[in-house]
PDB file of C-alpha atoms in Angstrom:
ATOM      1  CA  LYS A   1      17.415 -26.281 -11.510  1.00 70.00           C
ATOM      2  CA  ALA A   2      15.525 -29.495 -10.758  1.00 82.00           C
ATOM      3  CA  GLY A   3      15.820 -30.864  -7.238  1.00 94.00           C
ATOM      4  CA  VAL A   4      16.690 -34.325  -6.057  1.00 97.00           C
ATOM      5  CA  THR A   5      14.260 -36.907  -7.339  1.00 97.00           C
ATOM      6  CA  GLN A   6      13.550 -40.328  -5.888  1.00 97.00           C
ATOM      7  CA  THR A   7      11.610 -43.220  -7.332  1.00 97.00           C
ATOM      8  CA  PRO A   8       9.385 -44.873  -6.471  1.00 97.00           C
ATOM      9  CA  ARG A   9       7.702 -42.685  -3.887  1.00 96.00           C
ATOM     10  CA  TYR A  10       5.848 -45.550  -2.234  1.00 97.00           C
ATOM     11  CA  LEU A  11       6.530 -49.241  -2.128  1.00 96.00           C
ATOM     12  CA  ILE A  12       4.967 -52.247  -0.449  1.00 98.00           C
ATOM     13  CA  LYS A  13       6.944 -55.459  -0.203  1.00 98.00           C
ATOM     14  CA  THR A  14       6.765 -58.674   1.789  1.00 97.00           C
ATOM     15  CA  ARG A  15       9.388 -60.161   4.063  1.00 98.00           C
ATOM     16  CA  GLY A  16      12.190 -61.907   2.252  1.00 97.00           C
ATOM     17  CA  GLN A  17      11.842 -59.907  -0.949  1.00 98.00           C
ATOM     18  CA  GLN A  18      14.398 -57.437  -2.179  1.00 98.00           C
ATOM     19  CA  VAL A  19      13.925 -53.832  -3.248  1.00 98.00           C
ATOM     20  CA  THR A  20      15.804 -51.254  -5.288  1.00 98.00           C
ATOM     21  CA  LEU A  21      15.364 -47.536  -4.758  1.00 98.00           C
ATOM     22  CA  SER A  22      16.611 -44.878  -7.143  1.00 98.00           C
ATOM     23  CA  CYS A  23      17.896 -41.356  -6.604  1.00 98.00           C
ATOM     24  CA  SER A  24      18.774 -38.702  -9.177  1.00 98.00           C
ATOM     25  CA  PRO A  25      20.845 -35.860  -7.705  1.00 97.00           C
ATOM     26  CA  ILE A  26      20.722 -32.190  -8.543  1.00 95.00           C
ATOM     27  CA  SER A  27      22.530 -31.560 -11.809  1.00 94.00           C
ATOM     28  CA  GLY A  28      26.236 -31.098 -11.161  1.00 91.00           C
ATOM     29  CA  HIS A  29      26.197 -32.736  -7.740  1.00 92.00           C
ATOM     30  CA  ARG A  30      28.531 -35.691  -7.522  1.00 89.00           C
ATOM     31  CA  SER A  31      27.901 -36.813  -3.951  1.00 92.00           C
ATOM     32  CA  VAL A  32      24.831 -38.826  -3.015  1.00 95.00           C
ATOM     33  CA  SER A  33      24.051 -39.883   0.544  1.00 96.00           C
ATOM     34  CA  TRP A  34      21.310 -42.194   1.737  1.00 98.00           C
ATOM     35  CA  TYR A  35      19.450 -42.107   5.066  1.00 98.00           C
ATOM     36  CA  GLN A  36      16.846 -44.267   6.753  1.00 98.00           C
ATOM     37  CA  GLN A  37      14.199 -42.607   8.896  1.00 97.00           C
ATOM     38  CA  THR A  38      12.073 -44.562  11.361  1.00 96.00           C
ATOM     39  CA  PRO A  39       9.994 -43.377  14.330  1.00 93.00           C
ATOM     40  CA  GLY A  40      12.120 -45.389  16.729  1.00 90.00           C
ATOM     41  CA  GLN A  41      15.638 -44.747  15.453  1.00 92.00           C
ATOM     42  CA  GLY A  42      15.199 -41.371  13.803  1.00 94.00           C
ATOM     43  CA  LEU A  43      17.405 -40.450  10.871  1.00 96.00           C
ATOM     44  CA  GLN A  44      20.369 -42.710  10.330  1.00 97.00           C
ATOM     45  CA  PHE A  45      23.098 -42.495   7.728  1.00 96.00           C
ATOM     46  CA  LEU A  46      23.344 -45.477   5.401  1.00 97.00           C
ATOM     47  CA  PHE A  47      26.155 -44.647   2.949  1.00 95.00           C
ATOM     48  CA  GLU A  48      27.590 -42.015   0.673  1.00 94.00           C
ATOM     49  CA  TYR A  49      28.813 -42.253  -2.900  1.00 94.00           C
ATOM     50  CA  PHE A  50      31.062 -39.900  -4.790  1.00 91.00           C
ATOM     51  CA  SER A  51      32.259 -40.436  -8.333  1.00 90.00           C
ATOM     52  CA  GLU A  52      30.918 -43.997  -8.329  1.00 94.00           C
ATOM     53  CA  THR A  53      32.835 -44.917  -5.156  1.00 93.00           C
ATOM     54  CA  GLN A  54      31.421 -45.571  -1.709  1.00 93.00           C
ATOM     55  CA  ARG A  55      33.275 -43.168   0.558  1.00 90.00           C
ATOM     56  CA  ASN A  56      31.465 -43.640   3.819  1.00 90.00           C
ATOM     57  CA  LYS A  57      29.202 -46.245   5.317  1.00 93.00           C
ATOM     58  CA  GLY A  58      26.901 -46.258   8.323  1.00 93.00           C
ATOM     59  CA  ASN A  59      26.252 -49.071  10.739  1.00 94.00           C
ATOM     60  CA  PHE A  60      23.815 -51.180   8.743  1.00 96.00           C
ATOM     61  CA  PRO A  61      23.953 -54.876   7.858  1.00 96.00           C
ATOM     62  CA  GLY A  62      25.273 -56.062   4.533  1.00 96.00           C
ATOM     63  CA  ARG A  63      21.726 -56.506   3.251  1.00 97.00           C
ATOM     64  CA  PHE A  64      21.858 -52.799   2.542  1.00 98.00           C
ATOM     65  CA  SER A  65      23.962 -51.935  -0.459  1.00 97.00           C
ATOM     66  CA  GLY A  66      24.213 -49.216  -3.030  1.00 97.00           C
ATOM     67  CA  ARG A  67      25.938 -48.010  -6.119  1.00 97.00           C
ATOM     68  CA  GLN A  68      26.425 -44.899  -8.151  1.00 97.00           C
ATOM     69  CA  PHE A  69      26.511 -44.553 -11.896  1.00 96.00           C
ATOM     70  CA  SER A  70      28.677 -42.351 -14.073  1.00 95.00           C
ATOM     71  CA  ASN A  71      25.877 -39.775 -14.337  1.00 94.00           C
ATOM     72  CA  SER A  72      25.823 -39.583 -10.496  1.00 95.00           C
ATOM     73  CA  ARG A  73      22.459 -41.303 -10.226  1.00 97.00           C
ATOM     74  CA  SER A  74      22.428 -43.725  -7.330  1.00 98.00           C
ATOM     75  CA  GLU A  75      20.533 -46.820  -6.345  1.00 98.00           C
ATOM     76  CA  MET A  76      20.244 -48.570  -3.040  1.00 98.00           C
ATOM     77  CA  ASN A  77      19.235 -52.164  -2.643  1.00 98.00           C
ATOM     78  CA  VAL A  78      17.882 -53.993   0.358  1.00 98.00           C
ATOM     79  CA  SER A  79      17.852 -57.766   0.145  1.00 95.00           C
ATOM     80  CA  THR A  80      15.913 -60.227   2.279  1.00 96.00           C
ATOM     81  CA  LEU A  81      13.585 -57.579   3.613  1.00 98.00           C
ATOM     82  CA  GLU A  82      12.605 -57.606   7.267  1.00 97.00           C
ATOM     83  CA  LEU A  83       9.648 -55.930   8.936  1.00 97.00           C
ATOM     84  CA  GLY A  84      12.038 -53.481  10.593  1.00 96.00           C
ATOM     85  CA  ASP A  85      13.138 -52.192   7.208  1.00 98.00           C
ATOM     86  CA  SER A  86       9.845 -50.340   6.903  1.00 98.00           C
ATOM     87  CA  ALA A  87      10.943 -46.724   6.800  1.00 98.00           C
ATOM     88  CA  LEU A  88      11.258 -43.538   4.846  1.00 97.00           C
ATOM     89  CA  TYR A  89      14.412 -43.688   2.758  1.00 98.00           C
ATOM     90  CA  LEU A  90      15.867 -40.321   1.917  1.00 97.00           C
ATOM     91  CA  CYS A  91      18.638 -39.504  -0.443  1.00 97.00           C
ATOM     92  CA  ALA A  92      20.552 -36.256  -0.539  1.00 96.00           C
ATOM     93  CA  SER A  93      23.023 -34.742  -2.941  1.00 95.00           C
ATOM     94  CA  SER A  94      25.728 -32.142  -2.535  1.00 91.00           C
ATOM     95  CA  LEU A  95      28.514 -30.496  -4.448  1.00 85.00           C
ATOM     96  CA  GLU A  96      31.060 -31.637  -1.872  1.00 75.00           C
ATOM     97  CA  LEU A  97      33.222 -28.600  -2.357  1.00 74.00           C
ATOM     98  CA  ALA A  98      34.743 -26.597   0.470  1.00 70.00           C
ATOM     99  CA  GLY A  99      32.078 -24.221   1.693  1.00 70.00           C
ATOM    100  CA  GLN A 100      29.375 -25.986  -0.295  1.00 73.00           C
ATOM    101  CA  GLU A 101      28.788 -29.116   1.726  1.00 80.00           C
ATOM    102  CA  THR A 102      25.058 -28.593   2.173  1.00 89.00           C
ATOM    103  CA  GLN A 103      23.036 -31.687   1.386  1.00 92.00           C
ATOM    104  CA  TYR A 104      19.756 -31.244  -0.448  1.00 95.00           C
ATOM    105  CA  PHE A 105      17.201 -33.958   0.063  1.00 96.00           C
ATOM    106  CA  GLY A 106      14.728 -35.652  -2.194  1.00 96.00           C
ATOM    107  CA  PRO A 107      11.097 -36.365  -1.259  1.00 95.00           C
ATOM    108  CA  GLY A 108      11.925 -39.846  -0.028  1.00 96.00           C
ATOM    109  CA  THR A 109      10.649 -43.346  -0.706  1.00 97.00           C
ATOM    110  CA  ARG A 110       8.236 -44.790   1.824  1.00 97.00           C
ATOM    111  CA  LEU A 111       8.809 -48.523   2.096  1.00 98.00           C
ATOM    112  CA  LEU A 112       6.355 -50.765   3.888  1.00 98.00           C
ATOM    113  CA  VAL A 113       7.364 -54.359   4.519  1.00 98.00           C
ATOM    114  CA  LEU A 114       4.519 -56.750   5.321  1.00 97.00           C
TER     115      LEU A 114
ATOM    116  CA  ALA B   1      27.300 -41.118  22.645  1.00 60.00           C
ATOM    117  CA  GLN B   2      24.585 -38.914  21.239  1.00 63.00           C
ATOM    118  CA  LYS B   3      26.217 -36.164  19.256  1.00 93.00           C
ATOM    119  CA  ILE B   4      23.218 -33.973  18.529  1.00 97.00           C
ATOM    120  CA  THR B   5      20.694 -33.271  21.249  1.00 96.00           C
ATOM    121  CA  GLN B   6      17.360 -31.594  20.744  1.00 97.00           C
ATOM    122  CA  THR B   7      15.693 -31.457  24.132  1.00 95.00           C
ATOM    123  CA  GLN B   8      12.301 -30.155  23.018  1.00 95.00           C
ATOM    124  CA  PRO B   9      10.177 -32.939  21.520  1.00 94.00           C
ATOM    125  CA  GLY B  10       7.327 -30.515  20.845  1.00 95.00           C
ATOM    126  CA  MET B  11       6.694 -26.801  20.974  1.00 95.00           C
ATOM    127  CA  PHE B  12       3.840 -24.400  20.379  1.00 96.00           C
ATOM    128  CA  VAL B  13       4.149 -20.814  19.213  1.00 97.00           C
ATOM    129  CA  GLN B  14       1.580 -18.176  18.432  1.00 97.00           C
ATOM    130  CA  GLU B  15       1.446 -16.952  14.856  1.00 97.00           C
ATOM    131  CA  LYS B  16       3.680 -13.888  14.255  1.00 97.00           C
ATOM    132  CA  GLU B  17       5.753 -14.548  17.369  1.00 97.00           C
ATOM    133  CA  ALA B  18       9.391 -15.639  17.425  1.00 97.00           C
ATOM    134  CA  VAL B  19      10.447 -19.095  18.594  1.00 98.00           C
ATOM    135  CA  THR B  20      13.788 -20.696  19.475  1.00 98.00           C
ATOM    136  CA  LEU B  21      14.499 -24.373  18.872  1.00 98.00           C
ATOM    137  CA  ASP B  22      17.380 -25.738  20.904  1.00 98.00           C
ATOM    138  CA  CYS B  23      20.263 -27.838  19.658  1.00 98.00           C
ATOM    139  CA  THR B  24      23.454 -28.878  21.399  1.00 98.00           C
ATOM    140  CA  TYR B  25      26.205 -30.910  19.799  1.00 97.00           C
ATOM    141  CA  ASP B  26      29.271 -32.839  20.751  1.00 96.00           C
ATOM    142  CA  THR B  27      32.384 -33.226  18.650  1.00 93.00           C
ATOM    143  CA  SER B  28      36.130 -33.259  19.052  1.00 90.00           C
ATOM    144  CA  ASP B  29      36.689 -32.027  15.505  1.00 89.00           C
ATOM    145  CA  GLN B  30      37.762 -28.431  15.013  1.00 90.00           C
ATOM    146  CA  SER B  31      36.118 -28.322  11.603  1.00 89.00           C
ATOM    147  CA  TYR B  32      32.451 -29.094  11.403  1.00 91.00           C
ATOM    148  CA  GLY B  33      29.202 -27.793  10.007  1.00 91.00           C
ATOM    149  CA  LEU B  34      25.801 -27.416  11.589  1.00 94.00           C
ATOM    150  CA  PHE B  35      22.563 -27.558   9.647  1.00 95.00           C
ATOM    151  CA  TRP B  36      18.887 -27.100  10.294  1.00 98.00           C
ATOM    152  CA  TYR B  37      16.261 -28.842   8.212  1.00 98.00           C
ATOM    153  CA  LYS B  38      12.485 -28.631   8.198  1.00 98.00           C
ATOM    154  CA  GLN B  39      10.397 -31.711   7.539  1.00 97.00           C
ATOM    155  CA  PRO B  40       6.694 -31.170   6.842  1.00 95.00           C
ATOM    156  CA  SER B  41       4.266 -34.054   7.074  1.00 92.00           C
ATOM    157  CA  SER B  42       4.967 -34.828   3.402  1.00 89.00           C
ATOM    158  CA  GLY B  43       8.376 -36.134   4.460  1.00 90.00           C
ATOM    159  CA  GLU B  44      10.747 -34.045   2.364  1.00 91.00           C
ATOM    160  CA  MET B  45      13.688 -32.538   4.252  1.00 95.00           C
ATOM    161  CA  ILE B  46      14.008 -28.842   3.452  1.00 96.00           C
ATOM    162  CA  PHE B  47      17.349 -27.136   4.086  1.00 96.00           C
ATOM    163  CA  LEU B  48      17.010 -23.981   6.159  1.00 97.00           C
ATOM    164  CA  ILE B  49      20.370 -22.725   7.329  1.00 96.00           C
ATOM    165  CA  TYR B  50      24.040 -23.626   7.711  1.00 93.00           C
ATOM    166  CA  GLN B  51      26.745 -22.571  10.167  1.00 94.00           C
ATOM    167  CA  GLY B  52      30.385 -23.497   9.753  1.00 91.00           C
ATOM    168  CA  SER B  53      32.548 -23.950  12.825  1.00 91.00           C
ATOM    169  CA  TYR B  54      34.897 -21.195  11.695  1.00 90.00           C
ATOM    170  CA  ASP B  55      32.152 -18.717  10.863  1.00 90.00           C
ATOM    171  CA  GLU B  56      32.376 -15.815  13.265  1.00 88.00           C
ATOM    172  CA  GLN B  57      29.003 -14.358  12.404  1.00 93.00           C
ATOM    173  CA  ASN B  58      25.733 -16.089  13.168  1.00 95.00           C
ATOM    174  CA  ALA B  59      24.093 -17.342   9.994  1.00 95.00           C
ATOM    175  CA  THR B  60      20.846 -15.782   8.824  1.00 95.00           C
ATOM    176  CA  GLU B  61      18.479 -16.754   6.014  1.00 95.00           C
ATOM    177  CA  GLY B  62      15.356 -14.644   5.818  1.00 96.00           C
ATOM    178  CA  ARG B  63      13.259 -15.344   8.907  1.00 97.00           C
ATOM    179  CA  TYR B  64      15.719 -17.975  10.111  1.00 98.00           C
ATOM    180  CA  SER B  65      18.799 -17.254  12.163  1.00 97.00           C
ATOM    181  CA  LEU B  66      21.184 -19.543  13.948  1.00 97.00           C
ATOM    182  CA  ASN B  67      22.375 -18.572  17.409  1.00 97.00           C
ATOM    183  CA  PHE B  68      25.813 -20.185  17.400  1.00 97.00           C
ATOM    184  CA  GLN B  69      27.593 -20.402  20.743  1.00 96.00           C
ATOM    185  CA  LYS B  70      30.723 -22.389  20.070  1.00 95.00           C
ATOM    186  CA  ALA B  71      32.017 -22.579  23.638  1.00 94.00           C
ATOM    187  CA  ARG B  72      28.683 -23.945  24.818  1.00 96.00           C
ATOM    188  CA  LYS B  73      28.396 -26.185  21.748  1.00 96.00           C
ATOM    189  CA  SER B  74      24.946 -24.940  20.964  1.00 97.00           C
ATOM    190  CA  ALA B  75      23.348 -24.011  17.653  1.00 98.00           C
ATOM    191  CA  ASN B  76      19.826 -22.853  18.313  1.00 98.00           C
ATOM    192  CA  LEU B  77      17.462 -21.999  15.470  1.00 98.00           C
ATOM    193  CA  VAL B  78      15.447 -18.814  15.803  1.00 98.00           C
ATOM    194  CA  ILE B  79      12.374 -18.373  13.634  1.00 98.00           C
ATOM    195  CA  SER B  80      11.034 -14.849  13.633  1.00 96.00           C
ATOM    196  CA  ALA B  81       7.428 -13.909  12.852  1.00 95.00           C
ATOM    197  CA  SER B  82       6.129 -17.487  12.822  1.00 97.00           C
ATOM    198  CA  GLN B  83       3.684 -18.458  10.110  1.00 97.00           C
ATOM    199  CA  LEU B  84       1.151 -21.294  10.004  1.00 97.00           C
ATOM    200  CA  GLY B  85       3.256 -22.909   7.294  1.00 96.00           C
ATOM    201  CA  ASP B  86       6.141 -23.222   9.750  1.00 97.00           C
ATOM    202  CA  SER B  87       4.326 -26.078  11.496  1.00 97.00           C
ATOM    203  CA  ALA B  88       6.603 -29.062  10.914  1.00 98.00           C
ATOM    204  CA  MET B  89       9.356 -31.198  12.427  1.00 98.00           C
ATOM    205  CA  TYR B  90      12.719 -29.448  12.686  1.00 98.00           C
ATOM    206  CA  PHE B  91      16.018 -31.283  12.720  1.00 98.00           C
ATOM    207  CA  CYS B  92      19.433 -30.104  13.754  1.00 98.00           C
ATOM    208  CA  ALA B  93      22.279 -31.953  12.062  1.00 97.00           C
ATOM    209  CA  MET B  94      26.063 -31.951  12.184  1.00 95.00           C
ATOM    210  CA  ARG B  95      28.731 -32.883   9.735  1.00 92.00           C
ATOM    211  CA  GLU B  96      32.180 -33.464  11.184  1.00 88.00           C
ATOM    212  CA  GLY B  97      35.057 -32.378   8.978  1.00 80.00           C
ATOM    213  CA  LEU B  98      34.906 -30.467   5.733  1.00 74.00           C
ATOM    214  CA  ALA B  99      34.548 -31.500   2.114  1.00 68.00           C
ATOM    215  CA  GLY B 100      36.909 -34.351   1.360  1.00 68.00           C
ATOM    216  CA  SER B 101      37.384 -35.405   4.985  1.00 71.00           C
ATOM    217  CA  SER B 102      36.876 -38.953   6.234  1.00 67.00           C
ATOM    218  CA  ASN B 103      33.317 -38.158   7.338  1.00 71.00           C
ATOM    219  CA  THR B 104      32.394 -36.715   3.991  1.00 71.00           C
ATOM    220  CA  GLY B 105      28.736 -36.916   3.172  1.00 83.00           C
ATOM    221  CA  LYS B 106      27.586 -38.056   6.596  1.00 91.00           C
ATOM    222  CA  LEU B 107      25.140 -36.003   8.599  1.00 93.00           C
ATOM    223  CA  ILE B 108      24.327 -36.848  12.200  1.00 95.00           C
ATOM    224  CA  PHE B 109      20.799 -35.835  13.129  1.00 97.00           C
ATOM    225  CA  GLY B 110      19.091 -35.001  16.359  1.00 97.00           C
ATOM    226  CA  GLN B 111      15.728 -36.503  17.267  1.00 96.00           C
ATOM    227  CA  GLY B 112      13.855 -33.446  16.059  1.00 97.00           C
ATOM    228  CA  THR B 113      11.425 -30.919  17.492  1.00 98.00           C
ATOM    229  CA  THR B 114       7.810 -30.735  16.370  1.00 97.00           C
ATOM    230  CA  LEU B 115       6.714 -27.130  16.074  1.00 98.00           C
ATOM    231  CA  GLN B 116       3.061 -26.178  15.939  1.00 97.00           C
ATOM    232  CA  VAL B 117       2.082 -22.631  15.077  1.00 97.00           C
ATOM    233  CA  LYS B 118      -1.267 -21.540  16.496  1.00 97.00           C
ATOM    234  CA  PRO B 119      -3.440 -18.962  14.711  1.00 95.00           C
TER     235      PRO B 119
END
């Protein structure tokens, strides 16, 4: 079974631009979660989608948004990029069934904002 | 309040020896799950092992075992017979509640421990 895939793997943007990152979950997984990883703040939860609905949201400004499609693929968007948005963005998918809550991560997208 | 604490920023271990990575957690939920992930320099988070709060036995997965002490709120990872490929960052994470709960899909991570295996 193919793992979680994320595109693009690397991205360079300038301040003020916007960016869209994509995540394809493991086949059959309906939950997709997004995380931001920085050296200073560590790994922080952004949001989680299940069946095209956002079920949980972390403490990030409204510039960070996401969505999920009917095939469970998810995108996250960051508008008006700031230097501090430079990070590794990880997405994870899970079955979200009792006893099968393990999240499996993709390789991440490294975003550099100049 | 920090909910996952990993007190060892960095550790060294000799190849073929066992090593324990510490993790303590804080939660008021009765139902929760504890996870360990490995992150090599490539960045991908690799799932290692899971322990549910109601599991009475310590979880084991090959060379990985989780020393779960519920009363002390600790979930230490034990790696037996270390290999050079074990050199990586290791994260302890917690999920409060079970599938379908209000915290669904949210993992809280510790700051990580960098493990270096020496030949």
